[in-house]
GROMACS .gro file of C-alpha atoms in nm:
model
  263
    1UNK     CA    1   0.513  -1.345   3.547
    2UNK     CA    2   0.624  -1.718   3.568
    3UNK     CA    3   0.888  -1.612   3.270
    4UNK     CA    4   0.975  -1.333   3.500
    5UNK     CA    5   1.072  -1.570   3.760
    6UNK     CA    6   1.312  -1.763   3.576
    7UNK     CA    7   1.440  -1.468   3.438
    8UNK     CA    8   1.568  -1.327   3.796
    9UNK     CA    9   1.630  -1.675   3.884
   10UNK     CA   10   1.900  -1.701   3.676
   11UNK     CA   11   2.047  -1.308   3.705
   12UNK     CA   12   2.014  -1.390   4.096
   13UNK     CA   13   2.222  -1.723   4.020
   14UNK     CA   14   2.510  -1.535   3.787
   15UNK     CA   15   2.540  -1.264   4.033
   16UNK     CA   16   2.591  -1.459   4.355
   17UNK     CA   17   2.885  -1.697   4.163
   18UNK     CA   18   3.043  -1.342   4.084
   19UNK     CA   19   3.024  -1.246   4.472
   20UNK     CA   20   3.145  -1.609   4.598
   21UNK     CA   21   3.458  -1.564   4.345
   22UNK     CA   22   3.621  -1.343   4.590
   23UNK     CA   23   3.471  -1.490   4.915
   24UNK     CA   24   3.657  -1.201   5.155
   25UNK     CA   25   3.535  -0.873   4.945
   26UNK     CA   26   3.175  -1.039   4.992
   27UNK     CA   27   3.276  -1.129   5.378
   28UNK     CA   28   3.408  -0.770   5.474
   29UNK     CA   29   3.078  -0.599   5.240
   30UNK     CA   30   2.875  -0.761   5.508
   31UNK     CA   31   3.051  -0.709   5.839
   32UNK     CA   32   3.124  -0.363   5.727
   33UNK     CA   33   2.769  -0.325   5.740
   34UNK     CA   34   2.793  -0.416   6.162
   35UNK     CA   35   3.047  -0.157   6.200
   36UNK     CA   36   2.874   0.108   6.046
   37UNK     CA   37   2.518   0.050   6.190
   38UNK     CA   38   2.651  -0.046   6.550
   39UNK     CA   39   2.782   0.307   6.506
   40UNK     CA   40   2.488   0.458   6.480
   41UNK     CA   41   2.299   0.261   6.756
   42UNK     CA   42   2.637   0.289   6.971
   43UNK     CA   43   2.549   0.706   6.934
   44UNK     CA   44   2.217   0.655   7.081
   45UNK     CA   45   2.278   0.433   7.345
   46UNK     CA   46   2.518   0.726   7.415
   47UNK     CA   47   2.258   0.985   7.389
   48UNK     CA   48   2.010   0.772   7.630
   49UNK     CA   49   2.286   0.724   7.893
   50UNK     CA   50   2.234   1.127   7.986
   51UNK     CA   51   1.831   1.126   7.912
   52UNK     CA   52   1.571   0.876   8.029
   53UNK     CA   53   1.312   0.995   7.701
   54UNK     CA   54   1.350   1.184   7.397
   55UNK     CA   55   0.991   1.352   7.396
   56UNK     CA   56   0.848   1.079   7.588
   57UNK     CA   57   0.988   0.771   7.360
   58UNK     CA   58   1.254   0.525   7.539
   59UNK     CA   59   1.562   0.392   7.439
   60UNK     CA   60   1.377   0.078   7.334
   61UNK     CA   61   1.115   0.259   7.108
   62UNK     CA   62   1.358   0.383   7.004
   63UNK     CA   63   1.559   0.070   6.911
   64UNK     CA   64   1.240  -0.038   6.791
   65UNK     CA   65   1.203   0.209   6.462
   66UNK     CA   66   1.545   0.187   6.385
   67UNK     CA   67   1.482  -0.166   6.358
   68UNK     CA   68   1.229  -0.149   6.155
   69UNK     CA   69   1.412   0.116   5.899
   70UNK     CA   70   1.702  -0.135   5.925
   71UNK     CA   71   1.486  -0.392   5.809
   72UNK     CA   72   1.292  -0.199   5.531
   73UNK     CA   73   1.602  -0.051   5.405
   74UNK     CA   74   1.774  -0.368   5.340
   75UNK     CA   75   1.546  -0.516   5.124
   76UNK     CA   76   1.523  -0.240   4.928
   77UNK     CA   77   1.952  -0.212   4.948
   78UNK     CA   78   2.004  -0.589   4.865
   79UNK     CA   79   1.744  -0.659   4.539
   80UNK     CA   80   1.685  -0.319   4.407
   81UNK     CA   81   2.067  -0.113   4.494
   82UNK     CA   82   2.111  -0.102   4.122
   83UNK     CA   83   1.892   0.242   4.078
   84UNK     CA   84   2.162   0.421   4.211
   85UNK     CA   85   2.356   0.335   3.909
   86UNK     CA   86   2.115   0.420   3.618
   87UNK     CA   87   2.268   0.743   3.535
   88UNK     CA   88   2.595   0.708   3.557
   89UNK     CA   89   2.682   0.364   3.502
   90UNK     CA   90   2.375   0.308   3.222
   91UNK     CA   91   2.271   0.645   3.071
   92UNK     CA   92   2.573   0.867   3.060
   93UNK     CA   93   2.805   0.600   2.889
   94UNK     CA   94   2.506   0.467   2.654
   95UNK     CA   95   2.467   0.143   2.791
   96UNK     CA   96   2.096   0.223   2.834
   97UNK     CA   97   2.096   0.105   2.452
   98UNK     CA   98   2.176  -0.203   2.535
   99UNK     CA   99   1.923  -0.282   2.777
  100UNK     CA  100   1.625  -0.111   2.520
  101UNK     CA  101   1.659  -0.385   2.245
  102UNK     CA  102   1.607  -0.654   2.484
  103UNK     CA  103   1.255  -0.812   2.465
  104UNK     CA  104   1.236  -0.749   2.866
  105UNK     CA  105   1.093  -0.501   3.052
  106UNK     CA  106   1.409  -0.229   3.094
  107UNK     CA  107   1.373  -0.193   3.472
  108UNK     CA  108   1.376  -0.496   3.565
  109UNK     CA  109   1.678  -0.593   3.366
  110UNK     CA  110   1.828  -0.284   3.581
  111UNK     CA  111   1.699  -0.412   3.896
  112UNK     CA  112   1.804  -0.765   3.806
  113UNK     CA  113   2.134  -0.687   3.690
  114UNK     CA  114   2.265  -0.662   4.079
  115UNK     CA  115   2.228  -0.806   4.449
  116UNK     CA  116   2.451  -0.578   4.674
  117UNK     CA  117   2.572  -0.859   5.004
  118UNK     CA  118   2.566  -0.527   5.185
  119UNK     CA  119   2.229  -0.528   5.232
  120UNK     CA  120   2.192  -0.881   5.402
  121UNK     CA  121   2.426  -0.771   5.710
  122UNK     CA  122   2.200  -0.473   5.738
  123UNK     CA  123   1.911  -0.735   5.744
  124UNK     CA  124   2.082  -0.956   6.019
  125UNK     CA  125   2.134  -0.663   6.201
  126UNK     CA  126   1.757  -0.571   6.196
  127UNK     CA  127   1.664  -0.847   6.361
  128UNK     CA  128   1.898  -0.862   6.625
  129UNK     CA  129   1.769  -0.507   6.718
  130UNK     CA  130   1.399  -0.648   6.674
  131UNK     CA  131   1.425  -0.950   6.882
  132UNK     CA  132   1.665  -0.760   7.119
  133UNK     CA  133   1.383  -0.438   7.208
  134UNK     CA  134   1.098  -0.627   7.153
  135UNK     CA  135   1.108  -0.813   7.486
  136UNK     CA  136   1.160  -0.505   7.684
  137UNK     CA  137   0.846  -0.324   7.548
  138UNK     CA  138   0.638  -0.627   7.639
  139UNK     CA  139   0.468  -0.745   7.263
  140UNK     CA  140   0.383  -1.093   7.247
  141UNK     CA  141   0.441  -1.225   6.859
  142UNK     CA  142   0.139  -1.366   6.802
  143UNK     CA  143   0.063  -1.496   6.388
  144UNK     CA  144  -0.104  -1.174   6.340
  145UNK     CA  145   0.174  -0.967   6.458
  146UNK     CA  146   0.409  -1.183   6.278
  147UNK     CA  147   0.210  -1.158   5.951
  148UNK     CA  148   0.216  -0.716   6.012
  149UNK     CA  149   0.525  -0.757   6.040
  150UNK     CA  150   0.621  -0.941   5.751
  151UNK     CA  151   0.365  -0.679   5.578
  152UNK     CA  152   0.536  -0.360   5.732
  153UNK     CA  153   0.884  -0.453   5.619
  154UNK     CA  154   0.797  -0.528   5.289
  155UNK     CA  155   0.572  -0.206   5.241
  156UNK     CA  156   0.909  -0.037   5.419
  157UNK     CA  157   1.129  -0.154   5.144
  158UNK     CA  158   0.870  -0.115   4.886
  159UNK     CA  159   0.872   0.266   4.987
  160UNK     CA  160   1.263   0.301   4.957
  161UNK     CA  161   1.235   0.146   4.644
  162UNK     CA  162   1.013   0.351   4.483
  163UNK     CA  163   1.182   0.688   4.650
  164UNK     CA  164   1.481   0.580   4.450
  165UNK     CA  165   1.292   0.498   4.144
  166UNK     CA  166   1.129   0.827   4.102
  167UNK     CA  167   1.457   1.046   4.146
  168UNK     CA  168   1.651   0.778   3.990
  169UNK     CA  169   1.414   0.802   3.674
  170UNK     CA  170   1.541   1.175   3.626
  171UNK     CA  171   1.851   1.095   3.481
  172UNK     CA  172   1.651   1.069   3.167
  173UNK     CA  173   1.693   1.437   3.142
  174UNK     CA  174   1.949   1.500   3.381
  175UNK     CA  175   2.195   1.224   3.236
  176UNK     CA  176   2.320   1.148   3.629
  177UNK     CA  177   2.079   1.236   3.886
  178UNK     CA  178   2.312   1.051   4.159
  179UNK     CA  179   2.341   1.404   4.333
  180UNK     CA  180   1.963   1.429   4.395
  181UNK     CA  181   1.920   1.070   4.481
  182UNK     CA  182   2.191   1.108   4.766
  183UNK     CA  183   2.045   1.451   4.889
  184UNK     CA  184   1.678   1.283   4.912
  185UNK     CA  185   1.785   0.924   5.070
  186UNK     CA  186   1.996   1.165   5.363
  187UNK     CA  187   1.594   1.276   5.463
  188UNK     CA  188   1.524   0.941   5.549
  189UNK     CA  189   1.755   0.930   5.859
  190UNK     CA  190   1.465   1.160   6.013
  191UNK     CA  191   1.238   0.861   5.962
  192UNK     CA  192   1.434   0.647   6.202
  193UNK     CA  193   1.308   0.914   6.510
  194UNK     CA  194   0.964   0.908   6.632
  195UNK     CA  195   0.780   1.213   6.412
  196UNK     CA  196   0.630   1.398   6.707
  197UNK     CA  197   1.012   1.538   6.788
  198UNK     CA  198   1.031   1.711   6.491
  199UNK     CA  199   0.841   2.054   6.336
  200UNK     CA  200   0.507   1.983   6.167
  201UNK     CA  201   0.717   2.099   5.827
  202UNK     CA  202   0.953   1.822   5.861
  203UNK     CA  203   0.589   1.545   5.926
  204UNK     CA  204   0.422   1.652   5.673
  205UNK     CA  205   0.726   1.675   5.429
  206UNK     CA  206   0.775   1.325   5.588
  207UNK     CA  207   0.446   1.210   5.546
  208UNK     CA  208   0.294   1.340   5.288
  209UNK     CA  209   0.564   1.440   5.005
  210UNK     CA  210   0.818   1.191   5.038
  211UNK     CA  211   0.721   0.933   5.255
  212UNK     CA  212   0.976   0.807   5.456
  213UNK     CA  213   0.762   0.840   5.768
  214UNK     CA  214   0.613   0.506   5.665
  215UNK     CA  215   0.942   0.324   5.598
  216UNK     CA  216   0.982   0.339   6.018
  217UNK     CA  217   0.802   0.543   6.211
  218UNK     CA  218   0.473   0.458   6.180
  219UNK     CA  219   0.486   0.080   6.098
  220UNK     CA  220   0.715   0.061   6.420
  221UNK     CA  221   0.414   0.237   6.617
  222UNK     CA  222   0.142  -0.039   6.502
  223UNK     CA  223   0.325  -0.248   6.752
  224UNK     CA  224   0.344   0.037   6.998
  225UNK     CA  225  -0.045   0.055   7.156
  226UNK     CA  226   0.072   0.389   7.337
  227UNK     CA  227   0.217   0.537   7.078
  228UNK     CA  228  -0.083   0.727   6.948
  229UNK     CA  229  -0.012   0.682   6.585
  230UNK     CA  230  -0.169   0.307   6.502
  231UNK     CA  231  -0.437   0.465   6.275
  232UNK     CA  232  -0.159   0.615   6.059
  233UNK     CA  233   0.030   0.338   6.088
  234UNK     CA  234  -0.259   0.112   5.904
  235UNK     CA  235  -0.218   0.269   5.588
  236UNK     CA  236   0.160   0.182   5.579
  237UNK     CA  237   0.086  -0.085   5.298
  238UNK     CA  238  -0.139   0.161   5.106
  239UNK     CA  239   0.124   0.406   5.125
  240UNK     CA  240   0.351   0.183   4.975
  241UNK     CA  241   0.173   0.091   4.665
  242UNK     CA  242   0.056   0.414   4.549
  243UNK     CA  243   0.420   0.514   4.626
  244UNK     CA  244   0.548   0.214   4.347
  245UNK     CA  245   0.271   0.287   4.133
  246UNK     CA  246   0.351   0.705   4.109
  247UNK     CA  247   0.732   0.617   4.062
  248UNK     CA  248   0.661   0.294   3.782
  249UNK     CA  249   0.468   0.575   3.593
  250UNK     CA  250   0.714   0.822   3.600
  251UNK     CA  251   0.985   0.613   3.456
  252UNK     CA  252   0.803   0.536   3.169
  253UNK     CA  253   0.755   0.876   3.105
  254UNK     CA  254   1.140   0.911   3.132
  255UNK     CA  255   1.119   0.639   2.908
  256UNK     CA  256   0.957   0.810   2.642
  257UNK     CA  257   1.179   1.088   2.728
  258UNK     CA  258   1.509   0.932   2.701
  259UNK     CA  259   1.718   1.017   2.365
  260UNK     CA  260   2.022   0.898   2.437
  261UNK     CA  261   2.354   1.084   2.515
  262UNK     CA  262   2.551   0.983   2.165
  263UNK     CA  263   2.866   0.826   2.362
   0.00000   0.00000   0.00000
């Protein structure tokens, strides 16, 4: 593990020298992330202007989840963005070779390979949201709620990883499963609503299948007492490791899988 360490240490190192060489690319990656999110939180402040509740959830419940998604998501964006790129950027031009006669563990040389800057505006943003709802929904931080949250964002991310793992992982027989990783990460904008406003296909789809109900939703409503959902929220953490541990095990079976594409 310790080796492991160093390892990322120094990928981490390389890979943030590359970024700093051209300081305004890495500038305008991360306040391209404000634009785009205060977008998105611009349409529902729009949407809340004409409606005092959405199913009985405010505008700063509301704020709330997002925030936590935002959160979640970026973690997952900034260390583990590289999935997206196994199939065509690895696989389908052979460089997946490359990476097998290493004596390190292929995915994390994948993983390690990349830091995306993107992915620390969207963080910066999270917080902002955080600190900025949490006041008007009356939570006090105290170390416990500080320490759940710590825990809920990481299990978030740890989700969004793993999502992207598994569907990544099938461009050992797809060659580029890019297509299917973009269709399946579009489902997770549900998970930035509160559940109960959608059809009990889309929860348990949600909940049970591909869980992106947990990368939001339900941490977010551990904090809410009225929310109704705090013991499905608990198993947010629980959620998340079976989730890593299903997706770690199917990429090795891709592994054993994966022949090559002869380029």
């Amino acid at each position: 593990m310790r080796r492991y360490a160093r390892l990322y240490w120094q990928y981490f190192k390389t890979r943030i020298k590359v970024m700093m060489e051209y300081r305004i690319d890495f500038l305008i990656g991360v306040a391209s992330v404000f634009f785009t999110q205060g977008t998105s939180i611009l349409f529902i402040a729009i949407v809340f202007q004409h409606i005092d509740t959405i199913h009985g959830w405010t505008f700063q419940q509301m704020l709330f989840i997002y925030a936590i998604a935002m959160l979640g998501r970026s973690l997952e964006h900034t260390f583990f963005d590289n999935l997206w790129t196994l199939g065509w950027q690895y696989i389908r031009p052979g460089n997946f070779d490359r990476v097998l006669i290493r004596p390190v563990n292929p995915l994390f040389q994948v993983v390690a390979e990349r830091v995306q800057q993107d992915g620390i505006g969207s963080f910066i943003i999270g917080l902002i949201v955080l600190f900025t709802s949490a006041p008007s929904l009356g939570l006090e931080w105290g170390a416990a709620e500080i320490l759940m949250l710590i825990v809920m964002v990481i299990s978030s991310g740890a989700i969004y990883m793993a999502v992207n793992l598994f569907f990544a992982t099938l461009s050992f027989w797809m060659v580029d499963s890019l297509p299917v990783m973009y269709a399946v990460q579009q489902t997770s904008d549900f998970a930035r609503y509160p559940m109960n406003i959608f059809g009990k296909g889309i929860r348990f789809v949600l909940t049970f299948i591909i869980p992106y109900g947990f990368t939001a939703f339900y941490p977010a409503a551990w904090f809410l007492e009225d929310s109704g959902y705090r013991h499905t929220a608990v198993w947010t953490p629980v959620v998340a490791f079976l989730s890593v541990a299903i997706a770690y095990l199917f990429w090795k079976r891709g592994l054993r899988s994966f022949t090559g594409t002869g380029s």
